[in-house]
mmCIF file of N, CA, C and O in Angstrom:
data_model
loop_
_atom_site.group_PDB
_atom_site.id
_atom_site.type_symbol
_atom_site.label_atom_id
_atom_site.label_comp_id
_atom_site.label_asym_id
_atom_site.label_seq_id
_atom_site.Cartn_x
_atom_site.Cartn_y
_atom_site.Cartn_z
ATOM 1 N N MET B 1 21.582 8.260 1.568
ATOM 2 C CA MET B 1 21.596 8.151 2.705
ATOM 3 C C MET B 1 21.124 6.579 3.310
ATOM 4 O O MET B 1 20.518 5.996 2.471
ATOM 5 N N THR B 2 21.700 6.396 4.393
ATOM 6 C CA THR B 2 21.457 4.943 4.986
ATOM 7 C C THR B 2 20.153 4.818 5.711
ATOM 8 O O THR B 2 20.023 5.738 6.598
ATOM 9 N N ASP B 3 19.402 4.096 5.250
ATOM 10 C CA ASP B 3 18.148 3.699 6.118
ATOM 11 C C ASP B 3 18.437 2.723 7.184
ATOM 12 O O ASP B 3 18.659 1.502 6.609
ATOM 13 N N PHE B 4 18.286 2.834 8.363
ATOM 14 C CA PHE B 4 18.297 1.853 9.415
ATOM 15 C C PHE B 4 16.986 1.105 9.525
ATOM 16 O O PHE B 4 15.782 1.794 9.478
ATOM 17 N N PRO B 5 17.054 -0.193 9.713
ATOM 18 C CA PRO B 5 15.828 -0.786 9.847
ATOM 19 C C PRO B 5 15.190 -0.479 11.338
ATOM 20 O O PRO B 5 15.915 0.014 12.172
ATOM 21 N N PRO B 6 13.772 -0.520 11.320
ATOM 22 C CA PRO B 6 13.172 -0.350 12.702
ATOM 23 C C PRO B 6 13.724 -1.291 13.760
ATOM 24 O O PRO B 6 14.052 -2.653 13.399
ATOM 25 N N PRO B 7 13.730 -1.162 14.906
ATOM 26 C CA PRO B 7 14.051 -2.125 16.120
ATOM 27 C C PRO B 7 13.061 -3.137 16.154
ATOM 28 O O PRO B 7 11.859 -2.994 15.739
ATOM 29 N N VAL B 8 13.570 -4.353 16.526
ATOM 30 C CA VAL B 8 12.851 -5.580 16.512
ATOM 31 C C VAL B 8 12.163 -5.520 17.911
ATOM 32 O O VAL B 8 13.050 -5.455 18.888
ATOM 33 N N PRO B 9 10.857 -5.961 18.075
ATOM 34 C CA PRO B 9 10.376 -5.790 19.474
ATOM 35 C C PRO B 9 10.777 -7.104 19.912
ATOM 36 O O PRO B 9 10.865 -8.131 19.092
ATOM 37 N N ARG B 10 10.971 -7.124 21.207
ATOM 38 C CA ARG B 10 11.374 -8.399 22.072
ATOM 39 C C ARG B 10 10.150 -8.808 22.727
ATOM 40 O O ARG B 10 9.548 -8.036 23.394
ATOM 41 N N ASP B 11 9.853 -10.322 22.983
ATOM 42 C CA ASP B 11 8.839 -10.485 23.693
ATOM 43 C C ASP B 11 8.962 -10.884 25.123
ATOM 44 O O ASP B 11 8.214 -10.655 25.870
ATOM 45 N N ASP B 12 10.336 -10.917 25.372
ATOM 46 C CA ASP B 12 10.867 -11.387 26.642
ATOM 47 C C ASP B 12 11.134 -10.011 27.454
ATOM 48 O O ASP B 12 11.108 -10.248 28.887
ATOM 49 N N TYR B 13 10.941 -8.992 27.281
ATOM 50 C CA TYR B 13 11.254 -7.623 27.904
ATOM 51 C C TYR B 13 9.982 -7.337 28.667
ATOM 52 O O TYR B 13 8.977 -6.935 27.969
ATOM 53 N N VAL B 14 10.147 -6.827 29.725
ATOM 54 C CA VAL B 14 8.978 -6.420 30.816
ATOM 55 C C VAL B 14 9.461 -5.170 31.212
ATOM 56 O O VAL B 14 10.531 -4.956 32.128
ATOM 57 N N ALA B 15 8.815 -4.141 30.841
ATOM 58 C CA ALA B 15 9.188 -2.562 31.430
ATOM 59 C C ALA B 15 8.833 -2.579 32.959
ATOM 60 O O ALA B 15 7.586 -3.232 33.244
ATOM 61 N N PRO B 16 9.540 -2.085 33.694
ATOM 62 C CA PRO B 16 9.115 -1.825 35.197
ATOM 63 C C PRO B 16 8.018 -0.846 35.337
ATOM 64 O O PRO B 16 7.646 0.099 34.379
ATOM 65 N N ALA B 17 7.302 -1.183 36.361
ATOM 66 C CA ALA B 17 6.040 -0.432 36.405
ATOM 67 C C ALA B 17 6.274 1.158 36.922
ATOM 68 O O ALA B 17 5.385 1.973 36.410
ATOM 69 N N SER B 18 7.314 1.464 37.510
ATOM 70 C CA SER B 18 7.619 2.571 38.120
ATOM 71 C C SER B 18 9.098 2.810 38.456
ATOM 72 O O SER B 18 9.779 1.974 38.381
ATOM 73 N N ALA B 19 9.372 3.919 38.711
ATOM 74 C CA ALA B 19 10.905 3.997 38.865
ATOM 75 C C ALA B 19 11.350 3.508 40.311
ATOM 76 O O ALA B 19 12.464 2.996 40.513
ATOM 77 N N SER B 20 10.297 3.378 41.260
ATOM 78 C CA SER B 20 10.687 2.895 42.666
ATOM 79 C C SER B 20 10.623 1.404 42.395
ATOM 80 O O SER B 20 11.392 0.780 43.490
ATOM 81 N N ALA B 21 10.124 0.846 41.595
ATOM 82 C CA ALA B 21 10.270 -0.756 41.414
ATOM 83 C C ALA B 21 11.493 -1.143 41.109
ATOM 84 O O ALA B 21 12.214 -2.269 41.120
ATOM 85 N N ALA B 22 12.463 -0.390 40.403
ATOM 86 C CA ALA B 22 13.664 -0.667 39.549
ATOM 87 C C ALA B 22 14.636 -0.536 40.892
ATOM 88 O O ALA B 22 15.792 -1.215 40.747
ATOM 89 N N THR B 23 14.389 0.245 41.856
ATOM 90 C CA THR B 23 15.244 0.492 43.030
ATOM 91 C C THR B 23 15.364 -0.634 44.184
ATOM 92 O O THR B 23 13.925 -0.962 44.323
ATOM 93 N N PRO B 24 16.218 -1.099 44.876
ATOM 94 C CA PRO B 24 16.086 -1.995 45.874
ATOM 95 C C PRO B 24 15.294 -1.490 47.002
ATOM 96 O O PRO B 24 15.311 0.034 47.204
ATOM 97 N N ALA B 25 14.792 -2.395 47.857
ATOM 98 C CA ALA B 25 13.926 -1.671 49.026
ATOM 99 C C ALA B 25 14.776 -1.257 49.929
ATOM 100 O O ALA B 25 14.594 -0.329 50.461
ATOM 101 N N THR B 26 16.125 -1.821 50.106
ATOM 102 C CA THR B 26 16.955 -1.269 51.269
ATOM 103 C C THR B 26 18.366 -0.891 50.456
ATOM 104 O O THR B 26 18.582 -1.599 49.457
ATOM 105 N N ALA B 27 18.968 -0.089 50.984
ATOM 106 C CA ALA B 27 20.338 0.459 50.447
ATOM 107 C C ALA B 27 21.397 -0.576 51.239
ATOM 108 O O ALA B 27 21.183 -1.333 51.994
ATOM 109 N N PRO B 28 22.311 -0.705 50.156
ATOM 110 C CA PRO B 28 23.365 -1.625 50.669
ATOM 111 C C PRO B 28 24.216 -0.840 51.637
ATOM 112 O O PRO B 28 24.230 0.104 52.227
ATOM 113 N N ALA B 29 24.610 -1.998 52.493
ATOM 114 C CA ALA B 29 25.432 -1.642 53.700
ATOM 115 C C ALA B 29 26.616 -1.005 53.276
ATOM 116 O O ALA B 29 27.353 -1.107 52.502
ATOM 117 N N ALA B 30 27.062 -0.078 54.194
ATOM 118 C CA ALA B 30 28.197 0.770 54.081
ATOM 119 C C ALA B 30 29.261 0.078 54.566
ATOM 120 O O ALA B 30 29.261 -1.027 55.324
ATOM 121 N N TYR B 31 30.478 0.307 53.771
ATOM 122 C CA TYR B 31 31.595 -0.369 54.233
ATOM 123 C C TYR B 31 32.314 0.250 55.452
ATOM 124 O O TYR B 31 32.544 1.413 55.378
ATOM 125 N N GLY B 32 32.754 -0.593 56.399
ATOM 126 C CA GLY B 32 33.090 -0.016 57.537
ATOM 127 C C GLY B 32 32.194 0.513 58.572
ATOM 128 O O GLY B 32 30.977 0.776 58.065
ATOM 129 N N VAL B 33 32.602 1.173 59.485
ATOM 130 C CA VAL B 33 31.795 1.586 60.535
ATOM 131 C C VAL B 33 31.681 3.261 60.269
ATOM 132 O O VAL B 33 32.936 3.703 60.297
ATOM 133 N N GLN B 34 30.864 3.548 60.113
ATOM 134 C CA GLN B 34 30.769 5.311 59.970
ATOM 135 C C GLN B 34 30.444 5.977 61.221
ATOM 136 O O GLN B 34 29.458 5.560 61.814
ATOM 137 N N GLY B 35 31.435 6.504 61.871
ATOM 138 C CA GLY B 35 31.456 7.252 63.065
ATOM 139 C C GLY B 35 31.903 8.563 63.198
ATOM 140 O O GLY B 35 32.335 9.165 62.075
ATOM 141 N N THR B 36 31.903 9.253 64.099
ATOM 142 C CA THR B 36 32.815 10.450 64.177
ATOM 143 C C THR B 36 34.139 10.347 64.415
ATOM 144 O O THR B 36 34.614 9.199 64.999
ATOM 145 N N ARG B 37 35.011 11.107 63.950
ATOM 146 C CA ARG B 37 36.531 11.056 64.089
ATOM 147 C C ARG B 37 36.841 11.780 65.315
ATOM 148 O O ARG B 37 36.185 12.705 65.995
ATOM 149 N N PRO B 38 37.945 11.139 65.908
ATOM 150 C CA PRO B 38 38.449 12.105 67.446
ATOM 151 C C PRO B 38 38.683 13.446 66.954
ATOM 152 O O PRO B 38 39.150 13.738 66.066
ATOM 153 N N ALA B 39 38.524 14.226 68.101
ATOM 154 C CA ALA B 39 38.815 15.691 67.954
ATOM 155 C C ALA B 39 40.192 15.707 68.118
ATOM 156 O O ALA B 39 41.205 15.044 68.462
ATOM 157 N N PHE B 40 40.715 17.117 67.620
ATOM 158 C CA PHE B 40 42.028 17.535 67.700
ATOM 159 C C PHE B 40 42.454 17.859 69.409
ATOM 160 O O PHE B 40 41.785 18.197 70.014
ATOM 161 N N ASN B 41 43.667 17.485 69.488
ATOM 162 C CA ASN B 41 44.410 17.724 70.570
ATOM 163 C C ASN B 41 44.463 19.295 70.897
ATOM 164 O O ASN B 41 45.176 19.803 69.934
ATOM 165 N N LYS B 42 43.848 19.859 71.912
ATOM 166 C CA LYS B 42 43.989 21.270 72.000
ATOM 167 C C LYS B 42 45.405 21.777 72.253
ATOM 168 O O LYS B 42 45.923 22.987 72.055
ATOM 169 N N MET B 43 46.278 20.933 73.029
ATOM 170 C CA MET B 43 47.656 21.548 73.405
ATOM 171 C C MET B 43 48.291 21.412 72.005
ATOM 172 O O MET B 43 49.301 22.216 72.005
ATOM 173 N N ALA B 44 48.195 20.379 71.297
ATOM 174 C CA ALA B 44 48.772 20.464 69.873
ATOM 175 C C ALA B 44 48.585 21.561 69.185
ATOM 176 O O ALA B 44 49.522 22.257 68.538
ATOM 177 N N ILE B 45 47.187 22.204 69.040
ATOM 178 C CA ILE B 45 46.841 23.307 68.356
ATOM 179 C C ILE B 45 47.755 24.513 68.979
ATOM 180 O O ILE B 45 48.153 25.043 68.195
ATOM 181 N N TRP B 46 47.536 24.654 70.375
ATOM 182 C CA TRP B 46 48.152 25.962 71.013
ATOM 183 C C TRP B 46 49.604 25.770 70.724
ATOM 184 O O TRP B 46 50.222 26.749 70.632
ATOM 185 N N GLY B 47 50.446 24.561 70.953
ATOM 186 C CA GLY B 47 51.897 24.583 70.722
ATOM 187 C C GLY B 47 52.182 25.095 69.321
ATOM 188 O O GLY B 47 53.260 25.737 69.106
ATOM 189 N N PHE B 48 51.375 24.605 68.277
ATOM 190 C CA PHE B 48 51.798 24.883 66.840
ATOM 191 C C PHE B 48 51.614 26.434 66.833
ATOM 192 O O PHE B 48 52.366 27.196 66.335
ATOM 193 N N VAL B 49 50.365 27.113 67.351
ATOM 194 C CA VAL B 49 50.106 28.486 67.241
ATOM 195 C C VAL B 49 51.125 29.187 67.816
ATOM 196 O O VAL B 49 51.714 30.114 67.389
ATOM 197 N N ILE B 50 51.721 28.965 68.999
ATOM 198 C CA ILE B 50 52.633 29.663 69.691
ATOM 199 C C ILE B 50 53.982 29.752 68.915
ATOM 200 O O ILE B 50 54.654 30.422 69.058
ATOM 201 N N ALA B 51 54.217 28.476 68.335
ATOM 202 C CA ALA B 51 55.540 28.297 67.780
ATOM 203 C C ALA B 51 55.651 29.026 66.577
ATOM 204 O O ALA B 51 56.592 29.848 66.179
ATOM 205 N N CYS B 52 54.487 29.270 65.772
ATOM 206 C CA CYS B 52 54.386 30.205 64.853
ATOM 207 C C CYS B 52 54.619 31.591 65.171
ATOM 208 O O CYS B 52 55.310 32.434 64.450
ATOM 209 N N VAL B 53 54.122 32.165 66.213
ATOM 210 C CA VAL B 53 54.001 33.331 66.680
ATOM 211 C C VAL B 53 55.393 33.479 67.112
ATOM 212 O O VAL B 53 55.984 34.700 66.903
ATOM 213 N N ALA B 54 55.978 32.555 67.844
ATOM 214 C CA ALA B 54 57.366 32.763 68.072
ATOM 215 C C ALA B 54 58.302 33.025 67.210
ATOM 216 O O ALA B 54 59.564 33.744 67.330
ATOM 217 N N LEU B 55 57.925 32.674 65.967
ATOM 218 C CA LEU B 55 59.077 32.784 64.906
ATOM 219 C C LEU B 55 58.988 34.340 64.382
ATOM 220 O O LEU B 55 60.346 34.838 64.012
ATOM 221 N N PHE B 56 58.077 35.129 64.773
ATOM 222 C CA PHE B 56 58.092 36.399 64.455
ATOM 223 C C PHE B 56 58.359 37.478 65.831
ATOM 224 O O PHE B 56 59.011 38.616 65.686
ATOM 225 N N VAL B 57 58.071 36.642 67.047
ATOM 226 C CA VAL B 57 58.522 37.410 68.022
ATOM 227 C C VAL B 57 59.748 37.375 68.527
ATOM 228 O O VAL B 57 60.558 38.196 69.316
ATOM 229 N N PHE B 58 60.347 36.221 68.516
ATOM 230 C CA PHE B 58 61.684 35.824 68.965
ATOM 231 C C PHE B 58 62.026 36.126 70.352
ATOM 232 O O PHE B 58 62.010 37.132 70.913
ATOM 233 N N GLY B 59 61.692 35.125 71.099
ATOM 234 C CA GLY B 59 61.900 35.216 72.574
ATOM 235 C C GLY B 59 61.741 33.576 73.053
ATOM 236 O O GLY B 59 62.009 32.670 72.162
ATOM 237 N N PHE B 60 61.482 33.483 74.286
ATOM 238 C CA PHE B 60 61.320 32.421 75.041
ATOM 239 C C PHE B 60 60.217 31.608 74.758
ATOM 240 O O PHE B 60 59.776 30.320 75.178
ATOM 241 N N LEU B 61 59.441 32.288 73.848
ATOM 242 C CA LEU B 61 57.918 31.737 73.508
ATOM 243 C C LEU B 61 58.198 30.143 72.642
ATOM 244 O O LEU B 61 57.548 29.208 72.885
ATOM 245 N N GLY B 62 59.384 30.125 72.003
ATOM 246 C CA GLY B 62 59.844 28.836 71.407
ATOM 247 C C GLY B 62 59.971 27.569 72.589
ATOM 248 O O GLY B 62 59.423 26.479 72.130
ATOM 249 N N ALA B 63 60.489 27.965 73.671
ATOM 250 C CA ALA B 63 60.686 26.830 74.662
ATOM 251 C C ALA B 63 59.128 26.413 75.219
ATOM 252 O O ALA B 63 59.001 25.208 75.181
ATOM 253 N N LEU B 64 58.323 27.564 75.364
ATOM 254 C CA LEU B 64 56.869 27.345 75.705
ATOM 255 C C LEU B 64 56.025 26.661 74.611
ATOM 256 O O LEU B 64 55.539 25.406 75.059
ATOM 257 N N ALA B 65 56.404 26.756 73.604
ATOM 258 C CA ALA B 65 55.766 25.880 72.326
ATOM 259 C C ALA B 65 56.289 24.659 72.262
ATOM 260 O O ALA B 65 55.194 23.821 72.173
ATOM 261 N N ALA B 66 57.436 24.321 72.510
ATOM 262 C CA ALA B 66 58.078 22.870 72.537
ATOM 263 C C ALA B 66 57.645 22.142 73.840
ATOM 264 O O ALA B 66 57.178 20.942 73.531
ATOM 265 N N ALA B 67 57.445 22.793 74.923
ATOM 266 C CA ALA B 67 56.467 22.344 76.137
ATOM 267 C C ALA B 67 55.223 21.715 75.807
ATOM 268 O O ALA B 67 54.946 20.663 75.966
ATOM 269 N N PHE B 68 54.602 22.843 75.323
ATOM 270 C CA PHE B 68 53.051 22.417 75.032
ATOM 271 C C PHE B 68 52.903 21.218 74.099
ATOM 272 O O PHE B 68 52.244 20.286 74.279
ATOM 273 N N SER B 69 53.669 21.327 73.042
ATOM 274 C CA SER B 69 53.903 20.294 71.854
ATOM 275 C C SER B 69 54.277 18.863 72.583
ATOM 276 O O SER B 69 53.577 17.990 72.146
ATOM 277 N N GLY B 70 55.097 18.871 73.513
ATOM 278 C CA GLY B 70 55.485 17.735 73.846
ATOM 279 C C GLY B 70 54.493 16.944 75.072
ATOM 280 O O GLY B 70 54.291 15.797 74.783
ATOM 281 N N GLN B 71 53.884 17.788 75.664
ATOM 282 C CA GLN B 71 52.695 17.214 76.537
ATOM 283 C C GLN B 71 51.616 16.702 75.789
ATOM 284 O O GLN B 71 50.763 15.922 76.017
ATOM 285 N N ALA B 72 51.393 17.466 74.439
ATOM 286 C CA ALA B 72 50.285 17.169 73.690
ATOM 287 C C ALA B 72 50.762 15.720 73.011
ATOM 288 O O ALA B 72 49.780 14.976 72.784
ATOM 289 N N LEU B 73 51.790 15.574 72.685
ATOM 290 C CA LEU B 73 52.364 14.158 71.931
ATOM 291 C C LEU B 73 52.182 12.973 72.844
ATOM 292 O O LEU B 73 51.667 11.951 72.642
ATOM 293 N N LYS B 74 52.571 13.442 74.389
ATOM 294 C CA LYS B 74 52.060 12.337 75.259
ATOM 295 C C LYS B 74 50.615 11.983 75.458
ATOM 296 O O LYS B 74 50.255 10.809 75.465
ATOM 297 N N ALA B 75 49.914 13.085 75.574
ATOM 298 C CA ALA B 75 48.333 12.940 75.573
ATOM 299 C C ALA B 75 47.736 12.323 74.234
ATOM 300 O O ALA B 75 46.936 11.456 74.510
ATOM 301 N N ILE B 76 48.222 12.494 73.138
ATOM 302 C CA ILE B 76 47.871 11.928 71.919
ATOM 303 C C ILE B 76 48.156 10.353 71.877
ATOM 304 O O ILE B 76 47.381 9.514 71.521
ATOM 305 N N ARG B 77 49.418 10.056 72.285
ATOM 306 C CA ARG B 77 49.583 8.546 72.593
ATOM 307 C C ARG B 77 48.665 7.915 73.193
ATOM 308 O O ARG B 77 48.379 6.921 73.064
ATOM 309 N N ARG B 78 48.485 8.419 74.592
ATOM 310 C CA ARG B 78 47.542 7.975 75.572
ATOM 311 C C ARG B 78 46.229 7.908 75.255
ATOM 312 O O ARG B 78 45.432 6.852 75.218
ATOM 313 N N THR B 79 45.507 8.932 74.504
ATOM 314 C CA THR B 79 44.067 9.032 74.383
ATOM 315 C C THR B 79 43.858 8.568 72.881
ATOM 316 O O THR B 79 42.645 8.194 72.727
ATOM 317 N N GLY B 80 44.623 8.770 72.006
ATOM 318 C CA GLY B 80 44.078 8.523 70.423
ATOM 319 C C GLY B 80 43.813 9.451 69.737
ATOM 320 O O GLY B 80 42.982 9.476 68.762
ATOM 321 N N GLU B 81 43.747 10.925 70.226
ATOM 322 C CA GLU B 81 43.446 12.139 69.553
ATOM 323 C C GLU B 81 44.188 12.240 68.325
ATOM 324 O O GLU B 81 45.163 11.749 67.941
ATOM 325 N N ARG B 82 43.484 13.176 67.473
ATOM 326 C CA ARG B 82 44.116 13.644 66.530
ATOM 327 C C ARG B 82 44.977 14.872 66.700
ATOM 328 O O ARG B 82 45.045 15.643 67.626
ATOM 329 N N GLY B 83 46.080 15.147 65.911
ATOM 330 C CA GLY B 83 47.029 16.289 65.722
ATOM 331 C C GLY B 83 48.138 16.122 66.160
ATOM 332 O O GLY B 83 49.028 16.615 66.731
ATOM 333 N N LYS B 84 48.700 14.649 65.928
ATOM 334 C CA LYS B 84 50.115 14.284 66.021
ATOM 335 C C LYS B 84 51.030 15.254 65.133
ATOM 336 O O LYS B 84 52.191 15.596 65.661
ATOM 337 N N GLY B 85 50.822 15.435 63.961
ATOM 338 C CA GLY B 85 51.339 16.069 63.057
ATOM 339 C C GLY B 85 51.687 17.590 63.438
ATOM 340 O O GLY B 85 52.734 18.160 63.369
ATOM 341 N N LEU B 86 50.731 18.163 63.932
ATOM 342 C CA LEU B 86 50.691 19.683 64.508
ATOM 343 C C LEU B 86 51.667 19.586 65.920
ATOM 344 O O LEU B 86 52.427 20.447 65.953
ATOM 345 N N ALA B 87 51.611 18.619 66.772
ATOM 346 C CA ALA B 87 52.388 18.669 67.655
ATOM 347 C C ALA B 87 53.876 18.427 67.376
ATOM 348 O O ALA B 87 54.742 19.189 67.935
ATOM 349 N N ILE B 88 54.128 17.557 66.349
ATOM 350 C CA ILE B 88 55.506 17.398 65.812
ATOM 351 C C ILE B 88 55.935 18.717 65.352
ATOM 352 O O ILE B 88 57.083 19.035 65.612
ATOM 353 N N ALA B 89 55.300 19.503 64.664
ATOM 354 C CA ALA B 89 55.705 20.536 63.892
ATOM 355 C C ALA B 89 55.872 21.642 65.003
ATOM 356 O O ALA B 89 56.835 22.580 64.959
ATOM 357 N N GLY B 90 54.884 21.802 65.837
ATOM 358 C CA GLY B 90 55.241 22.812 66.799
ATOM 359 C C GLY B 90 56.430 22.410 67.763
ATOM 360 O O GLY B 90 56.942 23.471 68.034
ATOM 361 N N MET B 91 56.550 21.325 67.932
ATOM 362 C CA MET B 91 58.127 21.132 68.801
ATOM 363 C C MET B 91 59.113 21.309 68.077
ATOM 364 O O MET B 91 59.980 21.958 68.370
ATOM 365 N N CYS B 92 59.146 21.129 66.714
ATOM 366 C CA CYS B 92 60.369 21.464 65.859
ATOM 367 C C CYS B 92 60.567 22.651 65.754
ATOM 368 O O CYS B 92 61.622 23.417 65.811
ATOM 369 N N LEU B 93 59.475 23.562 65.468
ATOM 370 C CA LEU B 93 59.503 25.028 65.230
ATOM 371 C C LEU B 93 59.914 25.788 66.450
ATOM 372 O O LEU B 93 60.596 26.491 66.477
ATOM 373 N N GLY B 94 59.285 25.210 67.773
ATOM 374 C CA GLY B 94 59.735 25.691 68.842
ATOM 375 C C GLY B 94 61.019 25.608 69.501
ATOM 376 O O GLY B 94 61.847 26.397 69.947
ATOM 377 N N ILE B 95 61.616 24.464 69.121
ATOM 378 C CA ILE B 95 63.177 24.139 69.408
ATOM 379 C C ILE B 95 63.653 25.032 68.461
ATOM 380 O O ILE B 95 64.968 25.690 69.096
ATOM 381 N N PHE B 96 63.528 25.158 67.228
ATOM 382 C CA PHE B 96 64.311 25.924 66.340
ATOM 383 C C PHE B 96 64.349 27.283 66.656
ATOM 384 O O PHE B 96 65.268 27.982 66.794
ATOM 385 N N ASP B 97 63.194 27.924 66.936
ATOM 386 C CA ASP B 97 63.180 29.141 67.605
ATOM 387 C C ASP B 97 63.751 29.591 68.685
ATOM 388 O O ASP B 97 64.644 30.560 68.774
ATOM 389 N N PHE B 98 63.667 28.642 69.608
ATOM 390 C CA PHE B 98 64.490 28.810 70.992
ATOM 391 C C PHE B 98 65.980 28.932 70.760
ATOM 392 O O PHE B 98 66.822 29.643 71.416
ATOM 393 N N ILE B 99 66.657 27.923 69.979
ATOM 394 C CA ILE B 99 68.016 27.881 69.572
ATOM 395 C C ILE B 99 68.386 29.055 68.936
ATOM 396 O O ILE B 99 69.402 29.611 69.203
ATOM 397 N N PHE B 100 67.489 29.670 67.971
ATOM 398 C CA PHE B 100 67.762 30.879 67.197
ATOM 399 C C PHE B 100 67.831 31.995 68.129
ATOM 400 O O PHE B 100 68.706 32.891 68.156
ATOM 401 N N PHE B 101 66.965 31.974 69.114
ATOM 402 C CA PHE B 101 66.829 32.971 70.158
ATOM 403 C C PHE B 101 68.218 33.010 70.998
ATOM 404 O O PHE B 101 68.783 34.138 71.387
ATOM 405 N N LEU B 102 68.715 31.853 71.447
ATOM 406 C CA LEU B 102 69.896 31.824 72.352
ATOM 407 C C LEU B 102 70.885 32.122 71.486
ATOM 408 O O LEU B 102 72.087 32.816 71.889
ATOM 409 N N VAL B 103 71.019 31.840 70.351
ATOM 410 C CA VAL B 103 72.378 32.148 69.492
ATOM 411 C C VAL B 103 72.177 33.679 69.193
ATOM 412 O O VAL B 103 73.370 34.170 69.375
ATOM 413 N N GLY B 104 71.000 34.233 69.026
ATOM 414 C CA GLY B 104 71.101 35.559 68.726
ATOM 415 C C GLY B 104 71.325 36.571 70.048
ATOM 416 O O GLY B 104 71.841 37.545 70.109
ATOM 417 N N ARG B 105 71.052 35.759 71.144
ATOM 418 C CA ARG B 105 71.107 36.545 72.343
ATOM 419 C C ARG B 105 72.542 36.832 72.896
ATOM 420 O O ARG B 105 73.105 37.670 73.463
ATOM 421 N N PHE B 106 73.213 35.612 72.916
ATOM 422 C CA PHE B 106 74.453 35.373 73.521
ATOM 423 C C PHE B 106 75.660 35.332 72.531
ATOM 424 O O PHE B 106 76.718 35.716 73.184
ATOM 425 N N PHE B 107 75.570 35.211 71.296
ATOM 426 C CA PHE B 107 76.776 34.906 70.321
ATOM 427 C C PHE B 107 76.637 36.031 69.482
ATOM 428 O O PHE B 107 77.615 36.232 68.650
ATOM 429 N N LEU B 108 75.636 36.862 69.154
ATOM 430 C CA LEU B 108 75.854 37.843 68.277
ATOM 431 C C LEU B 108 75.840 39.212 68.865
ATOM 432 O O LEU B 108 75.608 39.744 69.820
#
């Protein structure tokens, strides 16, 4: 077996008195401003929910969902709220559903 020599004591090392002495007195500043995020637009949520329901109900609800989502997009641009993706998805689903309803109603 190999015997390792004992560690050599260093004269320039000073152990900290306690654990609190090793930590800085103040925490480092956070990067950026920590604040609350804007709320979701309620019309965008309702437009998306109605569009999803309209996929199974088949009716004029798709037009209602597209109208709600369009109003939500306007409000989101004006106020800076969240929910732009929901509004776009609700509008696309609503238009698709309404066109599918019209084709099924008048051409089949």
